[in-house]
Coordinates of C-alpha atoms in Angstrom, one line a residue:
X1 CA -48.0 113.5 15.0
X2 CA -45.2 111.5 16.5
X3 CA -42.8 110.1 13.9
X4 CA -41.8 106.4 13.8
X5 CA -39.3 105.3 16.3
X6 CA -36.1 103.3 15.5
X7 CA -38.0 100.1 16.2
X8 CA -40.7 101.0 13.7
X9 CA -38.3 101.6 10.8
X10 CA -36.9 98.4 9.4
X11 CA -33.1 98.4 9.2
X12 CA -31.5 98.8 5.8
X13 CA -29.3 96.1 4.3
X14 CA -26.2 98.2 5.0
X15 CA -27.1 98.5 8.6
X16 CA -27.7 94.8 8.9
X17 CA -24.4 93.8 7.2
X18 CA -22.4 96.3 9.3
X19 CA -24.1 95.3 12.5
X20 CA -23.7 91.6 11.9
X21 CA -20.0 92.0 11.1
X22 CA -19.2 94.1 14.2
X23 CA -21.3 91.9 16.5
X24 CA -19.7 88.7 15.1
X25 CA -16.2 90.2 15.7
X26 CA -17.1 91.0 19.3
X27 CA -18.5 87.5 19.9
X28 CA -15.4 86.0 18.2
X29 CA -12.9 88.0 20.3
X30 CA -14.6 87.0 23.5
X31 CA -15.0 83.3 22.8
X32 CA -11.8 82.8 20.7
X33 CA -9.9 80.9 23.4
X34 CA -12.6 78.2 23.4
X35 CA -12.2 77.8 19.6
X36 CA -8.4 77.4 20.0
X37 CA -9.0 74.8 22.7
X38 CA -11.5 73.0 20.4
X39 CA -8.9 72.8 17.6
X40 CA -6.2 71.5 19.9
X41 CA -8.4 68.8 21.3
X42 CA -9.6 67.9 17.8
X43 CA -6.2 67.4 16.3
X44 CA -4.9 65.6 19.5
X45 CA -4.0 62.0 18.7
X46 CA -3.3 62.6 15.0
X47 CA 0.4 62.3 15.5
X48 CA 1.1 60.2 18.6
X49 CA 4.7 60.8 19.9
X50 CA 6.1 60.2 23.3
X51 CA 6.9 63.9 23.7
X52 CA 3.4 65.1 22.7
X53 CA 1.6 67.2 25.3
X54 CA -1.7 65.8 26.3
X55 CA -4.7 68.1 26.7
X56 CA -7.5 67.1 29.2
X57 CA -10.7 69.0 29.2
X58 CA -11.5 72.7 28.6
X59 CA -9.8 74.2 31.7
X60 CA -6.9 71.7 31.5
X61 CA -6.2 72.6 27.9
X62 CA -6.4 76.3 28.6
X63 CA -4.0 75.9 31.5
X64 CA -1.6 73.7 29.6
X65 CA -1.5 76.0 26.6
X66 CA -1.0 79.1 28.8
X67 CA 1.8 77.4 30.8
X68 CA 3.7 75.8 27.9
X69 CA 3.2 78.3 25.1
X70 CA 2.0 81.5 26.8
X71 CA -1.5 83.0 27.3
X72 CA -1.2 84.8 24.0
X73 CA -1.3 81.5 22.2
X74 CA -5.0 81.1 23.1
X75 CA -5.6 84.0 20.6
X76 CA -3.3 82.7 17.8
X77 CA -5.1 83.2 14.6
X78 CA -7.5 85.8 16.0
X79 CA -6.8 88.3 13.1
X80 CA -7.9 85.6 10.6
X81 CA -10.9 84.8 12.8
X82 CA -12.0 88.4 12.8
X83 CA -11.5 88.6 9.0
X84 CA -13.6 85.5 8.7
X85 CA -16.5 87.1 10.7
X86 CA -16.3 90.3 8.7
X87 CA -16.6 88.4 5.5
X88 CA -18.7 85.4 6.7
X89 CA -21.1 86.6 9.3
X90 CA -21.8 90.0 7.8
X91 CA -22.9 88.3 4.5
X92 CA -24.6 85.3 6.0
X93 CA -26.7 87.2 8.5
X94 CA -26.8 90.7 7.0
X95 CA -28.0 89.5 3.6
X96 CA -30.5 86.9 4.9
X97 CA -33.6 89.0 5.1
X98 CA -33.0 90.6 1.7
X99 CA -32.4 87.3 0.0
X100 CA -35.4 85.8 1.7
X101 CA -37.6 88.5 0.3
X102 CA -36.2 87.7 -3.1
X103 CA -37.3 84.1 -2.8
X104 CA -40.7 84.9 -1.3
X105 CA -43.7 85.3 -3.6
X106 CA -45.8 88.5 -3.5
X107 CA -48.8 86.6 -2.0
X108 CA -46.9 85.4 1.1
X109 CA -47.8 87.2 4.3
X110 CA -45.1 85.4 6.3
X111 CA -42.0 83.8 4.8
X112 CA -42.5 80.2 3.8
X113 CA -40.2 77.4 4.9
X114 CA -39.0 77.0 1.3
X115 CA -38.0 80.7 1.1
X116 CA -36.2 80.5 4.4
X117 CA -34.2 77.4 3.4
X118 CA -33.4 78.9 0.0
X119 CA -32.2 82.1 1.6
X120 CA -30.1 80.1 4.1
X121 CA -28.6 78.0 1.4
X122 CA -27.7 81.0 -0.8
X123 CA -26.3 83.3 1.9
X124 CA -24.5 80.4 3.6
X125 CA -23.0 79.2 0.4
X126 CA -21.8 82.6 -0.6
X127 CA -20.4 83.4 2.8
X128 CA -18.6 80.1 3.1
X129 CA -17.0 80.5 -0.3
X130 CA -15.8 84.0 0.4
X131 CA -14.7 83.4 4.0
X132 CA -13.1 80.0 3.4
X133 CA -9.4 81.2 3.1
X134 CA -9.7 82.9 6.5
X135 CA -10.9 79.7 8.1
X136 CA -8.0 77.7 6.7
X137 CA -5.5 80.3 8.0
X138 CA -7.2 80.5 11.4
X139 CA -7.1 76.8 12.0
X140 CA -3.5 76.4 10.8
X141 CA -2.4 79.1 13.2
X142 CA -4.4 77.7 16.1
X143 CA -3.0 74.2 15.6
X144 CA 0.7 75.0 15.1
X145 CA 3.0 74.8 18.1
X146 CA 6.6 76.0 18.7
X147 CA 7.4 73.3 21.3
X148 CA 10.0 70.6 21.1
X149 CA 12.1 72.6 18.6
X150 CA 9.5 72.4 15.9
X151 CA 9.7 75.3 13.5
X152 CA 6.2 76.8 13.0
X153 CA 4.9 76.7 9.5
X154 CA 3.8 80.3 9.6
X155 CA 5.1 83.4 11.4
X156 CA 1.8 85.3 11.3
X157 CA -1.6 85.7 9.6
X158 CA -0.5 87.3 6.3
X159 CA 2.6 85.1 6.1
X160 CA 0.2 82.1 6.3
X161 CA -1.9 83.4 3.4
X162 CA 1.3 83.9 1.3
X163 CA 2.9 80.6 2.2
X164 CA -0.3 78.6 1.5
X165 CA -0.9 80.4 -1.7
X166 CA 2.7 79.9 -3.0
X167 CA 3.2 76.3 -1.8
X168 CA -0.2 74.8 -2.3
X169 CA -1.6 77.2 -4.9
X170 CA -4.6 79.5 -4.5
X171 CA -6.8 76.4 -4.3
X172 CA -5.0 75.6 -1.0
X173 CA -7.0 78.5 0.6
X174 CA -10.2 76.7 -0.5
X175 CA -9.3 73.1 0.5
X176 CA -11.9 70.8 -0.9
X177 CA -13.7 70.4 2.4
X178 CA -16.2 73.1 1.3
X179 CA -19.1 70.5 1.2
X180 CA -18.0 69.6 4.8
X181 CA -18.3 73.2 5.9
X182 CA -21.6 73.6 4.1
X183 CA -23.2 70.5 5.5
X184 CA -21.9 71.5 9.0
X185 CA -23.5 74.9 8.7
X186 CA -26.9 73.3 7.7
X187 CA -26.8 70.7 10.5
X188 CA -25.9 73.3 13.0
X189 CA -29.1 75.2 12.2
X190 CA -31.3 72.2 13.0
X191 CA -29.5 69.9 15.2
X192 CA -27.3 69.9 18.3
X193 CA -23.5 70.0 18.7
X194 CA -23.6 66.2 19.1
X195 CA -24.4 65.8 15.4
X196 CA -22.1 68.6 14.3
X197 CA -19.0 67.5 16.2
X198 CA -17.9 64.7 13.8
X199 CA -18.1 67.0 10.8
X200 CA -16.3 69.8 12.6
X201 CA -13.4 67.5 13.8
X202 CA -12.9 66.2 10.3
X203 CA -12.9 69.7 8.9
X204 CA -10.3 70.8 11.5
X205 CA -8.1 67.8 10.8
X206 CA -8.3 68.2 7.0
X207 CA -7.7 72.0 7.1
X208 CA -4.6 71.5 9.3
X209 CA -3.1 68.7 7.3
X210 CA -0.1 69.2 5.1
X211 CA -0.6 68.5 1.4
X212 CA -0.8 64.8 0.7
X213 CA -1.6 63.6 4.2
X214 CA -5.2 62.9 3.2
X215 CA -6.5 62.4 -0.3
X216 CA -10.0 63.6 0.5
X217 CA -12.4 64.5 3.3
X218 CA -13.8 60.9 3.3
X219 CA -10.2 59.6 3.5
X220 CA -9.5 61.8 6.4
X221 CA -12.6 60.6 8.2
X222 CA -11.8 56.9 7.5
X223 CA -8.2 57.4 8.7
X224 CA -9.4 58.9 12.0
X225 CA -11.9 56.0 12.4
X226 CA -9.4 53.2 11.8
X227 CA -6.5 54.7 13.8
X228 CA -8.3 56.4 16.7
X229 CA -11.8 54.9 16.9
X230 CA -15.3 56.5 16.7
X231 CA -14.7 58.7 19.8
X232 CA -12.1 60.7 17.9
X233 CA -15.0 62.4 16.1
X234 CA -16.2 63.9 19.3
X235 CA -12.8 65.5 20.4
X236 CA -13.3 69.0 21.6
X237 CA -17.0 68.5 22.1
X238 CA -17.3 70.5 25.4
X239 CA -15.4 73.7 24.2
X240 CA -17.3 73.5 20.9
X241 CA -20.6 73.4 22.7
X242 CA -19.6 76.2 25.1
X243 CA -18.3 78.4 22.3
X244 CA -21.3 77.7 20.0
X245 CA -23.8 78.8 22.7
X246 CA -21.9 81.8 24.1
X247 CA -20.9 83.0 20.6
X248 CA -24.5 83.1 19.5
X249 CA -25.8 84.8 22.6
X250 CA -23.1 87.5 22.4
X251 CA -23.4 87.9 18.7
X252 CA -27.2 88.3 18.4
X253 CA -27.4 90.5 21.5
X254 CA -24.8 92.9 20.0
X255 CA -26.4 92.6 16.5
X256 CA -29.9 93.7 17.7
X257 CA -28.5 96.5 19.8
X258 CA -26.3 97.8 17.0
X259 CA -29.2 97.7 14.5
X260 CA -31.4 99.6 17.0
X261 CA -28.7 102.3 17.7
X262 CA -27.8 102.8 14.0
X263 CA -31.4 103.1 13.0
X264 CA -32.0 105.5 15.9
X265 CA -29.0 107.7 14.9
X266 CA -30.1 107.7 11.3
X267 CA -33.6 108.7 12.3
X268 CA -32.2 111.5 14.4
X269 CA -30.2 112.9 11.4
X270 CA -33.3 112.7 9.2
X271 CA -35.4 114.6 11.7
X272 CA -32.7 117.3 12.2
X273 CA -32.5 117.9 8.5

C-alpha cells in the first residue's frame, strides 16, 4: 500500500506559521522599495518648503531617492519590516485555518462565511496588535531623510524602538491608529486599492507625525483634506497597487511551496523511522 503523499497530509499549525513567516519575509524583501516609495509619496506635501524634493511617479521617486540619498535608502526600515512579517503574517495567515475550525460547528462540511469572517477578525486583530510597533518603526525610518542638514530622528531600527518608547512612552509604539489599520486590513480583503488608499495614506501620515501634530486619526484626515485637497488621499497609489499585487503573488507562492516541502520532509522522516 502506498502511503499518503505530502499533499494528502494536512500541514500542521507549526508548519503553517513558519511557512507564512518565511514566505512573507521573502515577499517583503523583494517588494520593499515599492513600500518606501509609497511612504515618501504619501507624506509628500505635508510640510511644503522651497527646498523640499519633489517625487514624481514610481520610477521617478526611486531614481530621486537613489541619487539624493543612495540606493540603500530604498531599504531603510527593512529590519523592522521583516520583524513585522515574522510577527504579523505568520500569525494572521498561519493561525487562520486553526481559528476557522474553532469557529466552525461540527455540522459544517465547508466553512461558513460567518466562521471565515470571525477567523479573519480574530487573527487579523491579534496580528495587528502584536505587529503594530514594528509598523510604526518601519514607517518612521522610511520617511526620515538626512538631506538639507536635517538630523534624522533615529540612527537605526533598535534606536527607533528605544527613542519612541522613552520619548513617547510605550503607547507610542501602538499609536492610536489601530482601528485605521484594522479597517484597512478588512477593506483590503474585499475591495481594491482604490478604496484602501485613503486609509493607508492617513495611517502613514499619522504614524510618521511627531507627538502633538495631530490630535487623532480623524484630525489627521481632516487636516490633509483642508490643506491638500481630496487627491492627497491617493498619494502613492501606483506603488501601493504594484506592491500589494506583487507581494501577495510572491508570498503565497512561497507559502504553498514551503508547506509542501516541509510536509514532504516530515513525511520522509516518519517513513525512515
